[in-house]
């Protein structure tokens, strides 16, 4: 015969937040109000967080409007969740409006707010705005960490702004932040986008000198850079290093290695790599077979192209337009 109170409902809604059950959380809010209980800022913060975690940005902003209408003032936690919700749906302008709003209310921006803002810039490909956020952090006396610098580098890299990404690396070092594997991988990806393989290889060697161990993502990004530029010799050297480090190659690893062979005109070698994939039981996919079809097309080997199409069907992979174009 116990009656749930605001704390009870808030606890249940908080659990919904952690388990990303946003619809259940909203249902709890409705039930709470039906019983005459008034939600507080903690209740709404959990609700907004549950929605943003689940990618329900519209619901999060509707709850924000509702809490304001109920006379409940948003706090820093509220604004942080709302800014994070802006990662969904390219709402970077809204994120900056929210940041301006929290400063106008006299709320001191903390590292979590800035992290969320940089994340929005990264998702929305707004590299210039990401650089602005770094400046605002310095003005506010908030120190950026390796995660923040990596996200800004990622934003610059995706936009093809390699020099800007390298400048951010220098800035991080000046602040005493040592690059980790995530930051180096973001920089190597920036080199890939800018089609600067020598710079990517230079950063990879720098990682080794600094004692930063590359992971499979690092190797895959580096191999992808070699793939697009046809640097087959470098690709196989990287592949050998990967094996020596005990990193297990993935389908993407092999696809990039095959791509480097094709782009370098070494079509038979691409099929040798494919044979290695089969021997080691690596799952093959559409990109694997598309790469083989490119090799057949470039070498004008119709018989082998037909064989690849048959193998594709046998592997349960449906050929796409690219495969049929190669065959034609």
PDB file of C-alpha atoms in Angstrom:
ATOM      1  CA  UNK A   1       0.000   0.000   0.000  1.00  0.00           C
ATOM      2  CA  UNK A   2       2.979   2.327  -0.453  1.00  0.00           C
ATOM      3  CA  UNK A   3       2.475   5.340  -2.710  1.00  0.00           C
ATOM      4  CA  UNK A   4       5.323   6.311  -5.078  1.00  0.00           C
ATOM      5  CA  UNK A   5       6.590   9.874  -4.710  1.00  0.00           C
ATOM      6  CA  UNK A   6       8.700  12.200  -6.891  1.00  0.00           C
ATOM      7  CA  UNK A   7      11.904  10.454  -5.813  1.00  0.00           C
ATOM      8  CA  UNK A   8      10.461   7.044  -6.760  1.00  0.00           C
ATOM      9  CA  UNK A   9       9.450   8.180 -10.224  1.00  0.00           C
ATOM     10  CA  UNK A  10      12.690  10.076 -10.756  1.00  0.00           C
ATOM     11  CA  UNK A  11      14.671   6.942  -9.881  1.00  0.00           C
ATOM     12  CA  UNK A  12      12.671   4.829 -12.338  1.00  0.00           C
ATOM     13  CA  UNK A  13      13.098   7.469 -15.063  1.00  0.00           C
ATOM     14  CA  UNK A  14      16.838   7.608 -14.320  1.00  0.00           C
ATOM     15  CA  UNK A  15      16.990   3.849 -14.868  1.00  0.00           C
ATOM     16  CA  UNK A  16      15.174   4.304 -18.180  1.00  0.00           C
ATOM     17  CA  UNK A  17      17.825   6.866 -19.097  1.00  0.00           C
ATOM     18  CA  UNK A  18      20.665   4.442 -18.439  1.00  0.00           C
ATOM     19  CA  UNK A  19      18.946   1.675 -20.420  1.00  0.00           C
ATOM     20  CA  UNK A  20      17.878   4.018 -23.254  1.00  0.00           C
ATOM     21  CA  UNK A  21      14.167   3.342 -22.792  1.00  0.00           C
ATOM     22  CA  UNK A  22      13.056   6.858 -23.660  1.00  0.00           C
ATOM     23  CA  UNK A  23       9.421   5.992 -24.440  1.00  0.00           C
ATOM     24  CA  UNK A  24       9.018   4.259 -21.064  1.00  0.00           C
ATOM     25  CA  UNK A  25      10.554   7.291 -19.361  1.00  0.00           C
ATOM     26  CA  UNK A  26       8.008   9.622 -20.992  1.00  0.00           C
ATOM     27  CA  UNK A  27       5.203   7.253 -20.037  1.00  0.00           C
ATOM     28  CA  UNK A  28       6.412   7.452 -16.418  1.00  0.00           C
ATOM     29  CA  UNK A  29       6.283  11.254 -16.617  1.00  0.00           C
ATOM     30  CA  UNK A  30       2.656  11.171 -17.783  1.00  0.00           C
ATOM     31  CA  UNK A  31       1.746   8.725 -15.020  1.00  0.00           C
ATOM     32  CA  UNK A  32       3.548  10.869 -12.490  1.00  0.00           C
ATOM     33  CA  UNK A  33       1.562  13.955 -13.483  1.00  0.00           C
ATOM     34  CA  UNK A  34      -1.704  11.986 -13.471  1.00  0.00           C
ATOM     35  CA  UNK A  35      -1.054  11.192  -9.820  1.00  0.00           C
ATOM     36  CA  UNK A  36      -0.617  14.889  -9.050  1.00  0.00           C
ATOM     37  CA  UNK A  37       3.133  14.783  -8.578  1.00  0.00           C
ATOM     38  CA  UNK A  38       5.261  17.640  -9.900  1.00  0.00           C
ATOM     39  CA  UNK A  39       8.518  16.611 -11.578  1.00  0.00           C
ATOM     40  CA  UNK A  40      11.669  18.487 -10.606  1.00  0.00           C
ATOM     41  CA  UNK A  41      14.814  19.407 -12.528  1.00  0.00           C
ATOM     42  CA  UNK A  42      16.375  15.993 -11.769  1.00  0.00           C
ATOM     43  CA  UNK A  43      13.347  14.255 -13.290  1.00  0.00           C
ATOM     44  CA  UNK A  44      13.488  16.331 -16.460  1.00  0.00           C
ATOM     45  CA  UNK A  45      17.246  15.962 -16.775  1.00  0.00           C
ATOM     46  CA  UNK A  46      16.892  12.177 -16.761  1.00  0.00           C
ATOM     47  CA  UNK A  47      14.089  12.386 -19.318  1.00  0.00           C
ATOM     48  CA  UNK A  48      16.050  14.667 -21.658  1.00  0.00           C
ATOM     49  CA  UNK A  49      19.151  12.502 -21.277  1.00  0.00           C
ATOM     50  CA  UNK A  50      17.153   9.358 -22.104  1.00  0.00           C
ATOM     51  CA  UNK A  51      15.883  10.988 -25.297  1.00  0.00           C
ATOM     52  CA  UNK A  52      19.278  12.278 -26.425  1.00  0.00           C
ATOM     53  CA  UNK A  53      20.914   8.899 -25.769  1.00  0.00           C
ATOM     54  CA  UNK A  54      18.303   7.320 -28.051  1.00  0.00           C
ATOM     55  CA  UNK A  55      18.637   9.923 -30.784  1.00  0.00           C
ATOM     56  CA  UNK A  56      15.240  11.473 -30.056  1.00  0.00           C
ATOM     57  CA  UNK A  57      16.263  15.123 -30.327  1.00  0.00           C
ATOM     58  CA  UNK A  58      12.739  16.443 -30.986  1.00  0.00           C
ATOM     59  CA  UNK A  59      11.445  14.757 -27.836  1.00  0.00           C
ATOM     60  CA  UNK A  60      14.339  16.191 -25.824  1.00  0.00           C
ATOM     61  CA  UNK A  61      13.560  19.745 -26.953  1.00  0.00           C
ATOM     62  CA  UNK A  62       9.833  19.238 -26.318  1.00  0.00           C
ATOM     63  CA  UNK A  63      10.648  18.214 -22.733  1.00  0.00           C
ATOM     64  CA  UNK A  64      12.864  21.280 -22.354  1.00  0.00           C
ATOM     65  CA  UNK A  65       9.975  23.515 -23.436  1.00  0.00           C
ATOM     66  CA  UNK A  66       7.664  21.677 -21.033  1.00  0.00           C
ATOM     67  CA  UNK A  67       9.955  22.096 -18.026  1.00  0.00           C
ATOM     68  CA  UNK A  68      10.406  25.794 -18.788  1.00  0.00           C
ATOM     69  CA  UNK A  69       6.604  26.164 -19.017  1.00  0.00           C
ATOM     70  CA  UNK A  70       6.301  24.445 -15.625  1.00  0.00           C
ATOM     71  CA  UNK A  71       8.606  27.078 -14.137  1.00  0.00           C
ATOM     72  CA  UNK A  72      11.539  24.710 -13.633  1.00  0.00           C
ATOM     73  CA  UNK A  73      14.877  26.333 -14.419  1.00  0.00           C
ATOM     74  CA  UNK A  74      17.297  24.338 -16.539  1.00  0.00           C
ATOM     75  CA  UNK A  75      20.756  23.786 -15.071  1.00  0.00           C
ATOM     76  CA  UNK A  76      24.124  22.904 -16.583  1.00  0.00           C
ATOM     77  CA  UNK A  77      23.220  19.203 -16.798  1.00  0.00           C
ATOM     78  CA  UNK A  78      20.102  20.102 -18.794  1.00  0.00           C
ATOM     79  CA  UNK A  79      22.011  22.194 -21.306  1.00  0.00           C
ATOM     80  CA  UNK A  80      24.765  19.593 -21.666  1.00  0.00           C
ATOM     81  CA  UNK A  81      22.202  16.926 -22.590  1.00  0.00           C
ATOM     82  CA  UNK A  82      20.416  19.269 -25.014  1.00  0.00           C
ATOM     83  CA  UNK A  83      23.677  20.174 -26.740  1.00  0.00           C
ATOM     84  CA  UNK A  84      24.501  16.461 -27.003  1.00  0.00           C
ATOM     85  CA  UNK A  85      21.074  15.892 -28.567  1.00  0.00           C
ATOM     86  CA  UNK A  86      22.106  18.275 -31.354  1.00  0.00           C
ATOM     87  CA  UNK A  87      24.450  15.594 -32.670  1.00  0.00           C
ATOM     88  CA  UNK A  88      21.378  14.040 -34.245  1.00  0.00           C
ATOM     89  CA  UNK A  89      19.970  15.806 -37.286  1.00  0.00           C
ATOM     90  CA  UNK A  90      22.741  18.319 -38.042  1.00  0.00           C
ATOM     91  CA  UNK A  91      21.617  20.837 -35.389  1.00  0.00           C
ATOM     92  CA  UNK A  92      24.965  22.525 -34.827  1.00  0.00           C
ATOM     93  CA  UNK A  93      23.427  26.020 -35.017  1.00  0.00           C
ATOM     94  CA  UNK A  94      20.980  25.065 -32.258  1.00  0.00           C
ATOM     95  CA  UNK A  95      23.871  23.723 -30.176  1.00  0.00           C
ATOM     96  CA  UNK A  96      25.660  27.073 -30.329  1.00  0.00           C
ATOM     97  CA  UNK A  97      22.418  28.896 -29.504  1.00  0.00           C
ATOM     98  CA  UNK A  98      22.056  26.706 -26.413  1.00  0.00           C
ATOM     99  CA  UNK A  99      25.655  27.443 -25.442  1.00  0.00           C
ATOM    100  CA  UNK A 100      24.972  31.163 -25.740  1.00  0.00           C
ATOM    101  CA  UNK A 101      21.801  30.743 -23.695  1.00  0.00           C
ATOM    102  CA  UNK A 102      23.556  28.969 -20.819  1.00  0.00           C
ATOM    103  CA  UNK A 103      26.243  31.675 -20.656  1.00  0.00           C
ATOM    104  CA  UNK A 104      23.562  34.381 -20.630  1.00  0.00           C
ATOM    105  CA  UNK A 105      21.968  32.615 -17.663  1.00  0.00           C
ATOM    106  CA  UNK A 106      25.248  32.816 -15.791  1.00  0.00           C
ATOM    107  CA  UNK A 107      25.937  29.076 -15.887  1.00  0.00           C
ATOM    108  CA  UNK A 108      29.679  28.327 -16.009  1.00  0.00           C
ATOM    109  CA  UNK A 109      30.556  26.059 -18.928  1.00  0.00           C
ATOM    110  CA  UNK A 110      32.489  23.004 -17.779  1.00  0.00           C
ATOM    111  CA  UNK A 111      34.529  20.419 -19.736  1.00  0.00           C
ATOM    112  CA  UNK A 112      31.422  18.280 -20.375  1.00  0.00           C
ATOM    113  CA  UNK A 113      29.636  21.168 -22.109  1.00  0.00           C
ATOM    114  CA  UNK A 114      32.638  21.880 -24.324  1.00  0.00           C
ATOM    115  CA  UNK A 115      33.077  18.170 -25.075  1.00  0.00           C
ATOM    116  CA  UNK A 116      29.452  17.955 -26.202  1.00  0.00           C
ATOM    117  CA  UNK A 117      29.823  21.081 -28.340  1.00  0.00           C
ATOM    118  CA  UNK A 118      32.948  19.749 -30.060  1.00  0.00           C
ATOM    119  CA  UNK A 119      31.189  16.428 -30.650  1.00  0.00           C
ATOM    120  CA  UNK A 120      28.334  18.257 -32.392  1.00  0.00           C
ATOM    121  CA  UNK A 121      30.853  20.077 -34.615  1.00  0.00           C
ATOM    122  CA  UNK A 122      32.492  16.768 -35.444  1.00  0.00           C
ATOM    123  CA  UNK A 123      29.211  15.109 -36.400  1.00  0.00           C
ATOM    124  CA  UNK A 124      28.123  18.119 -38.472  1.00  0.00           C
ATOM    125  CA  UNK A 125      31.487  18.554 -40.264  1.00  0.00           C
ATOM    126  CA  UNK A 126      31.929  22.068 -38.850  1.00  0.00           C
ATOM    127  CA  UNK A 127      35.708  22.153 -38.450  1.00  0.00           C
ATOM    128  CA  UNK A 128      35.996  25.934 -38.198  1.00  0.00           C
ATOM    129  CA  UNK A 129      33.451  26.026 -35.370  1.00  0.00           C
ATOM    130  CA  UNK A 130      35.330  23.221 -33.613  1.00  0.00           C
ATOM    131  CA  UNK A 131      38.463  25.374 -33.676  1.00  0.00           C
ATOM    132  CA  UNK A 132      36.420  28.252 -32.242  1.00  0.00           C
ATOM    133  CA  UNK A 133      35.342  26.056 -29.326  1.00  0.00           C
ATOM    134  CA  UNK A 134      38.992  25.365 -28.486  1.00  0.00           C
ATOM    135  CA  UNK A 135      39.587  29.124 -28.313  1.00  0.00           C
ATOM    136  CA  UNK A 136      36.539  29.632 -26.089  1.00  0.00           C
ATOM    137  CA  UNK A 137      37.798  26.925 -23.747  1.00  0.00           C
ATOM    138  CA  UNK A 138      41.120  28.697 -23.373  1.00  0.00           C
ATOM    139  CA  UNK A 139      39.328  31.977 -22.684  1.00  0.00           C
ATOM    140  CA  UNK A 140      37.186  30.261 -20.052  1.00  0.00           C
ATOM    141  CA  UNK A 141      40.216  28.674 -18.408  1.00  0.00           C
ATOM    142  CA  UNK A 142      39.055  25.152 -19.220  1.00  0.00           C
ATOM    143  CA  UNK A 143      41.799  22.764 -20.291  1.00  0.00           C
ATOM    144  CA  UNK A 144      41.168  20.584 -23.334  1.00  0.00           C
ATOM    145  CA  UNK A 145      42.011  16.893 -22.999  1.00  0.00           C
ATOM    146  CA  UNK A 146      43.243  14.378 -25.560  1.00  0.00           C
ATOM    147  CA  UNK A 147      39.679  13.346 -26.407  1.00  0.00           C
ATOM    148  CA  UNK A 148      38.683  16.925 -27.264  1.00  0.00           C
ATOM    149  CA  UNK A 149      41.774  17.559 -29.377  1.00  0.00           C
ATOM    150  CA  UNK A 150      41.204  14.264 -31.210  1.00  0.00           C
ATOM    151  CA  UNK A 151      37.608  15.237 -32.032  1.00  0.00           C
ATOM    152  CA  UNK A 152      38.724  18.611 -33.415  1.00  0.00           C
ATOM    153  CA  UNK A 153      41.441  16.913 -35.479  1.00  0.00           C
ATOM    154  CA  UNK A 154      38.820  14.490 -36.759  1.00  0.00           C
ATOM    155  CA  UNK A 155      36.596  17.416 -37.806  1.00  0.00           C
ATOM    156  CA  UNK A 156      39.470  19.063 -39.689  1.00  0.00           C
ATOM    157  CA  UNK A 157      40.534  15.788 -41.240  1.00  0.00           C
ATOM    158  CA  UNK A 158      37.118  14.884 -42.626  1.00  0.00           C
ATOM    159  CA  UNK A 159      36.990  18.328 -44.259  1.00  0.00           C
ATOM    160  CA  UNK A 160      40.368  17.770 -45.920  1.00  0.00           C
ATOM    161  CA  UNK A 161      42.037  20.401 -43.726  1.00  0.00           C
ATOM    162  CA  UNK A 162      45.270  18.521 -43.064  1.00  0.00           C
ATOM    163  CA  UNK A 163      47.346  21.553 -42.071  1.00  0.00           C
ATOM    164  CA  UNK A 164      44.699  22.662 -39.590  1.00  0.00           C
ATOM    165  CA  UNK A 165      44.696  19.163 -38.082  1.00  0.00           C
ATOM    166  CA  UNK A 166      48.491  19.247 -37.728  1.00  0.00           C
ATOM    167  CA  UNK A 167      48.254  22.698 -36.135  1.00  0.00           C
ATOM    168  CA  UNK A 168      45.859  21.298 -33.531  1.00  0.00           C
ATOM    169  CA  UNK A 169      48.406  18.553 -32.795  1.00  0.00           C
ATOM    170  CA  UNK A 170      51.048  21.222 -32.171  1.00  0.00           C
ATOM    171  CA  UNK A 171      48.605  23.136 -29.975  1.00  0.00           C
ATOM    172  CA  UNK A 172      47.904  20.023 -27.906  1.00  0.00           C
ATOM    173  CA  UNK A 173      51.606  19.417 -27.377  1.00  0.00           C
ATOM    174  CA  UNK A 174      52.151  23.020 -26.327  1.00  0.00           C
ATOM    175  CA  UNK A 175      49.494  22.477 -23.650  1.00  0.00           C
ATOM    176  CA  UNK A 176      51.248  19.351 -22.422  1.00  0.00           C
ATOM    177  CA  UNK A 177      48.755  16.910 -23.956  1.00  0.00           C
ATOM    178  CA  UNK A 178      50.534  13.912 -25.469  1.00  0.00           C
ATOM    179  CA  UNK A 179      48.824  12.333 -28.487  1.00  0.00           C
ATOM    180  CA  UNK A 180      47.424   8.841 -28.023  1.00  0.00           C
ATOM    181  CA  UNK A 181      46.395   6.202 -30.560  1.00  0.00           C
ATOM    182  CA  UNK A 182      43.026   7.883 -31.153  1.00  0.00           C
ATOM    183  CA  UNK A 183      44.632  11.236 -31.970  1.00  0.00           C
ATOM    184  CA  UNK A 184      47.255   9.680 -34.238  1.00  0.00           C
ATOM    185  CA  UNK A 185      44.599   7.650 -36.049  1.00  0.00           C
ATOM    186  CA  UNK A 186      42.550  10.817 -36.615  1.00  0.00           C
ATOM    187  CA  UNK A 187      45.646  12.533 -38.028  1.00  0.00           C
ATOM    188  CA  UNK A 188      46.435   9.609 -40.336  1.00  0.00           C
ATOM    189  CA  UNK A 189      42.844   9.706 -41.549  1.00  0.00           C
ATOM    190  CA  UNK A 190      43.287  13.429 -42.278  1.00  0.00           C
ATOM    191  CA  UNK A 191      46.306  12.496 -44.406  1.00  0.00           C
ATOM    192  CA  UNK A 192      44.212   9.886 -46.228  1.00  0.00           C
ATOM    193  CA  UNK A 193      41.499  12.431 -47.060  1.00  0.00           C
ATOM    194  CA  UNK A 194      44.165  14.874 -48.267  1.00  0.00           C
ATOM    195  CA  UNK A 195      45.788  12.039 -50.289  1.00  0.00           C
ATOM    196  CA  UNK A 196      49.104  12.641 -48.538  1.00  0.00           C
ATOM    197  CA  UNK A 197      50.450   9.121 -47.992  1.00  0.00           C
ATOM    198  CA  UNK A 198      54.013  10.233 -47.096  1.00  0.00           C
ATOM    199  CA  UNK A 199      52.606  12.358 -44.253  1.00  0.00           C
ATOM    200  CA  UNK A 200      50.503   9.400 -43.075  1.00  0.00           C
ATOM    201  CA  UNK A 201      53.529   7.110 -43.069  1.00  0.00           C
ATOM    202  CA  UNK A 202      55.550   9.780 -41.267  1.00  0.00           C
ATOM    203  CA  UNK A 203      52.951   9.974 -38.504  1.00  0.00           C
ATOM    204  CA  UNK A 204      52.913   6.186 -38.255  1.00  0.00           C
ATOM    205  CA  UNK A 205      56.698   6.146 -37.722  1.00  0.00           C
ATOM    206  CA  UNK A 206      56.325   8.947 -35.189  1.00  0.00           C
ATOM    207  CA  UNK A 207      53.873   6.766 -33.251  1.00  0.00           C
ATOM    208  CA  UNK A 208      56.508   4.053 -33.041  1.00  0.00           C
ATOM    209  CA  UNK A 209      59.145   6.522 -31.816  1.00  0.00           C
ATOM    210  CA  UNK A 210      56.751   7.876 -29.183  1.00  0.00           C
ATOM    211  CA  UNK A 211      55.858   4.378 -27.996  1.00  0.00           C
ATOM    212  CA  UNK A 212      52.209   4.678 -29.007  1.00  0.00           C
ATOM    213  CA  UNK A 213      50.975   1.277 -30.172  1.00  0.00           C
ATOM    214  CA  UNK A 214      48.734   1.376 -33.256  1.00  0.00           C
ATOM    215  CA  UNK A 215      45.474  -0.580 -33.139  1.00  0.00           C
ATOM    216  CA  UNK A 216      43.558  -2.289 -35.935  1.00  0.00           C
ATOM    217  CA  UNK A 217      41.712   0.923 -36.784  1.00  0.00           C
ATOM    218  CA  UNK A 218      45.037   2.728 -37.217  1.00  0.00           C
ATOM    219  CA  UNK A 219      46.320   0.029 -39.541  1.00  0.00           C
ATOM    220  CA  UNK A 220      43.086  -0.031 -41.538  1.00  0.00           C
ATOM    221  CA  UNK A 221      43.122   3.740 -42.044  1.00  0.00           C
ATOM    222  CA  UNK A 222      46.765   3.639 -43.107  1.00  0.00           C
ATOM    223  CA  UNK A 223      46.112   0.772 -45.521  1.00  0.00           C
ATOM    224  CA  UNK A 224      43.110   2.625 -46.928  1.00  0.00           C
ATOM    225  CA  UNK A 225      45.422   5.571 -47.661  1.00  0.00           C
ATOM    226  CA  UNK A 226      47.778   3.212 -49.515  1.00  0.00           C
ATOM    227  CA  UNK A 227      44.812   1.668 -51.316  1.00  0.00           C
ATOM    228  CA  UNK A 228      43.547   4.943 -52.810  1.00  0.00           C
ATOM    229  CA  UNK A 229      47.051   5.926 -53.979  1.00  0.00           C
ATOM    230  CA  UNK A 230      48.183   2.497 -55.191  1.00  0.00           C
ATOM    231  CA  UNK A 231      51.121   2.344 -52.758  1.00  0.00           C
ATOM    232  CA  UNK A 232      51.274  -1.444 -52.838  1.00  0.00           C
ATOM    233  CA  UNK A 233      54.834  -1.850 -51.470  1.00  0.00           C
ATOM    234  CA  UNK A 234      54.045   0.320 -48.454  1.00  0.00           C
ATOM    235  CA  UNK A 235      50.724  -1.481 -47.987  1.00  0.00           C
ATOM    236  CA  UNK A 236      52.381  -4.891 -47.653  1.00  0.00           C
ATOM    237  CA  UNK A 237      55.033  -3.499 -45.297  1.00  0.00           C
ATOM    238  CA  UNK A 238      52.255  -2.140 -43.081  1.00  0.00           C
ATOM    239  CA  UNK A 239      50.427  -5.467 -43.297  1.00  0.00           C
ATOM    240  CA  UNK A 240      53.555  -7.328 -42.160  1.00  0.00           C
ATOM    241  CA  UNK A 241      53.989  -4.894 -39.268  1.00  0.00           C
ATOM    242  CA  UNK A 242      50.371  -5.472 -38.289  1.00  0.00           C
ATOM    243  CA  UNK A 243      50.952  -9.224 -38.044  1.00  0.00           C
ATOM    244  CA  UNK A 244      54.197  -8.762 -36.099  1.00  0.00           C
ATOM    245  CA  UNK A 245      52.325  -6.633 -33.556  1.00  0.00           C
ATOM    246  CA  UNK A 246      49.783  -9.401 -33.066  1.00  0.00           C
ATOM    247  CA  UNK A 247      46.900  -7.396 -34.519  1.00  0.00           C
ATOM    248  CA  UNK A 248      44.327  -9.574 -36.228  1.00  0.00           C
ATOM    249  CA  UNK A 249      43.495  -8.443 -39.790  1.00  0.00           C
ATOM    250  CA  UNK A 250      39.820  -7.815 -40.549  1.00  0.00           C
ATOM    251  CA  UNK A 251      37.885  -7.923 -43.803  1.00  0.00           C
ATOM    252  CA  UNK A 252      38.501  -4.191 -44.182  1.00  0.00           C
ATOM    253  CA  UNK A 253      42.244  -4.780 -43.754  1.00  0.00           C
ATOM    254  CA  UNK A 254      42.333  -7.311 -46.574  1.00  0.00           C
ATOM    255  CA  UNK A 255      40.035  -5.226 -48.792  1.00  0.00           C
ATOM    256  CA  UNK A 256      42.408  -2.255 -48.556  1.00  0.00           C
ATOM    257  CA  UNK A 257      45.384  -4.504 -49.294  1.00  0.00           C
ATOM    258  CA  UNK A 258      43.595  -5.857 -52.350  1.00  0.00           C
ATOM    259  CA  UNK A 259      42.643  -2.344 -53.407  1.00  0.00           C
ATOM    260  CA  UNK A 260      46.275  -1.238 -53.285  1.00  0.00           C
ATOM    261  CA  UNK A 261      47.184  -4.164 -55.539  1.00  0.00           C
ATOM    262  CA  UNK A 262      44.462  -3.295 -58.051  1.00  0.00           C
ATOM    263  CA  UNK A 263      45.326   0.408 -58.111  1.00  0.00           C
ATOM    264  CA  UNK A 264      48.982  -0.490 -58.651  1.00  0.00           C
ATOM    265  CA  UNK A 265      48.078  -2.777 -61.569  1.00  0.00           C
ATOM    266  CA  UNK A 266      49.053  -5.947 -59.686  1.00  0.00           C
ATOM    267  CA  UNK A 267      45.819  -7.804 -60.357  1.00  0.00           C
ATOM    268  CA  UNK A 268      47.083 -11.345 -59.751  1.00  0.00           C
ATOM    269  CA  UNK A 269      48.399 -10.270 -56.363  1.00  0.00           C
ATOM    270  CA  UNK A 270      44.922  -9.042 -55.435  1.00  0.00           C
ATOM    271  CA  UNK A 271      43.611 -12.563 -56.020  1.00  0.00           C
ATOM    272  CA  UNK A 272      46.464 -13.960 -53.908  1.00  0.00           C
ATOM    273  CA  UNK A 273      45.305 -11.745 -51.032  1.00  0.00           C
ATOM    274  CA  UNK A 274      41.748 -13.012 -51.576  1.00  0.00           C
ATOM    275  CA  UNK A 275      43.057 -16.584 -51.392  1.00  0.00           C
ATOM    276  CA  UNK A 276      44.712 -15.769 -48.060  1.00  0.00           C
ATOM    277  CA  UNK A 277      41.388 -14.457 -46.772  1.00  0.00           C
ATOM    278  CA  UNK A 278      39.711 -17.740 -47.670  1.00  0.00           C
ATOM    279  CA  UNK A 279      42.454 -19.832 -46.074  1.00  0.00           C
ATOM    280  CA  UNK A 280      42.233 -17.872 -42.831  1.00  0.00           C
ATOM    281  CA  UNK A 281      38.447 -17.979 -42.730  1.00  0.00           C
ATOM    282  CA  UNK A 282      38.008 -14.207 -42.974  1.00  0.00           C
ATOM    283  CA  UNK A 283      34.469 -13.161 -43.850  1.00  0.00           C
ATOM    284  CA  UNK A 284      34.165 -11.642 -47.306  1.00  0.00           C
ATOM    285  CA  UNK A 285      31.648  -8.978 -48.339  1.00  0.00           C
ATOM    286  CA  UNK A 286      30.451  -6.913 -51.257  1.00  0.00           C
ATOM    287  CA  UNK A 287      33.488  -4.615 -51.208  1.00  0.00           C
ATOM    288  CA  UNK A 288      35.775  -7.651 -51.385  1.00  0.00           C
ATOM    289  CA  UNK A 289      34.131  -8.909 -54.557  1.00  0.00           C
ATOM    290  CA  UNK A 290      33.877  -5.412 -56.060  1.00  0.00           C
ATOM    291  CA  UNK A 291      37.623  -5.126 -55.681  1.00  0.00           C
ATOM    292  CA  UNK A 292      38.115  -8.449 -57.470  1.00  0.00           C
ATOM    293  CA  UNK A 293      35.779  -7.329 -60.251  1.00  0.00           C
ATOM    294  CA  UNK A 294      37.885  -4.176 -60.686  1.00  0.00           C
ATOM    295  CA  UNK A 295      40.932  -6.398 -61.091  1.00  0.00           C
ATOM    296  CA  UNK A 296      39.139  -8.468 -63.720  1.00  0.00           C
ATOM    297  CA  UNK A 297      37.919  -5.369 -65.522  1.00  0.00           C
ATOM    298  CA  UNK A 298      41.379  -3.768 -65.546  1.00  0.00           C
ATOM    299  CA  UNK A 299      43.026  -6.974 -66.793  1.00  0.00           C
ATOM    300  CA  UNK A 300      40.164  -7.669 -69.246  1.00  0.00           C
ATOM    301  CA  UNK A 301      39.781 -11.169 -67.818  1.00  0.00           C
ATOM    302  CA  UNK A 302      36.155 -12.093 -68.599  1.00  0.00           C
ATOM    303  CA  UNK A 303      36.499 -15.729 -67.562  1.00  0.00           C
ATOM    304  CA  UNK A 304      37.756 -14.789 -64.107  1.00  0.00           C
ATOM    305  CA  UNK A 305      35.077 -12.069 -63.784  1.00  0.00           C
ATOM    306  CA  UNK A 306      32.337 -14.649 -64.365  1.00  0.00           C
ATOM    307  CA  UNK A 307      33.996 -16.883 -61.777  1.00  0.00           C
ATOM    308  CA  UNK A 308      33.979 -14.006 -59.270  1.00  0.00           C
ATOM    309  CA  UNK A 309      30.251 -13.441 -59.868  1.00  0.00           C
ATOM    310  CA  UNK A 310      29.585 -17.135 -59.221  1.00  0.00           C
ATOM    311  CA  UNK A 311      31.655 -17.069 -56.025  1.00  0.00           C
ATOM    312  CA  UNK A 312      29.805 -13.964 -54.908  1.00  0.00           C
ATOM    313  CA  UNK A 313      26.476 -15.741 -55.236  1.00  0.00           C
ATOM    314  CA  UNK A 314      27.813 -18.829 -53.462  1.00  0.00           C
ATOM    315  CA  UNK A 315      28.987 -16.631 -50.578  1.00  0.00           C
ATOM    316  CA  UNK A 316      25.463 -15.236 -50.205  1.00  0.00           C
ATOM    317  CA  UNK A 317      26.498 -11.778 -51.420  1.00  0.00           C
ATOM    318  CA  UNK A 318      24.149 -10.022 -53.841  1.00  0.00           C
ATOM    319  CA  UNK A 319      26.043  -8.318 -56.665  1.00  0.00           C
ATOM    320  CA  UNK A 320      25.498  -4.570 -56.961  1.00  0.00           C
ATOM    321  CA  UNK A 321      25.614  -2.166 -59.878  1.00  0.00           C
ATOM    322  CA  UNK A 322      29.389  -1.837 -59.578  1.00  0.00           C
ATOM    323  CA  UNK A 323      29.906  -5.577 -60.031  1.00  0.00           C
ATOM    324  CA  UNK A 324      27.583  -5.772 -63.053  1.00  0.00           C
ATOM    325  CA  UNK A 325      29.244  -2.721 -64.605  1.00  0.00           C
ATOM    326  CA  UNK A 326      32.620  -4.399 -64.252  1.00  0.00           C
ATOM    327  CA  UNK A 327      31.292  -7.563 -65.868  1.00  0.00           C
ATOM    328  CA  UNK A 328      29.780  -5.632 -68.780  1.00  0.00           C
TER     329      UNK A 328
END
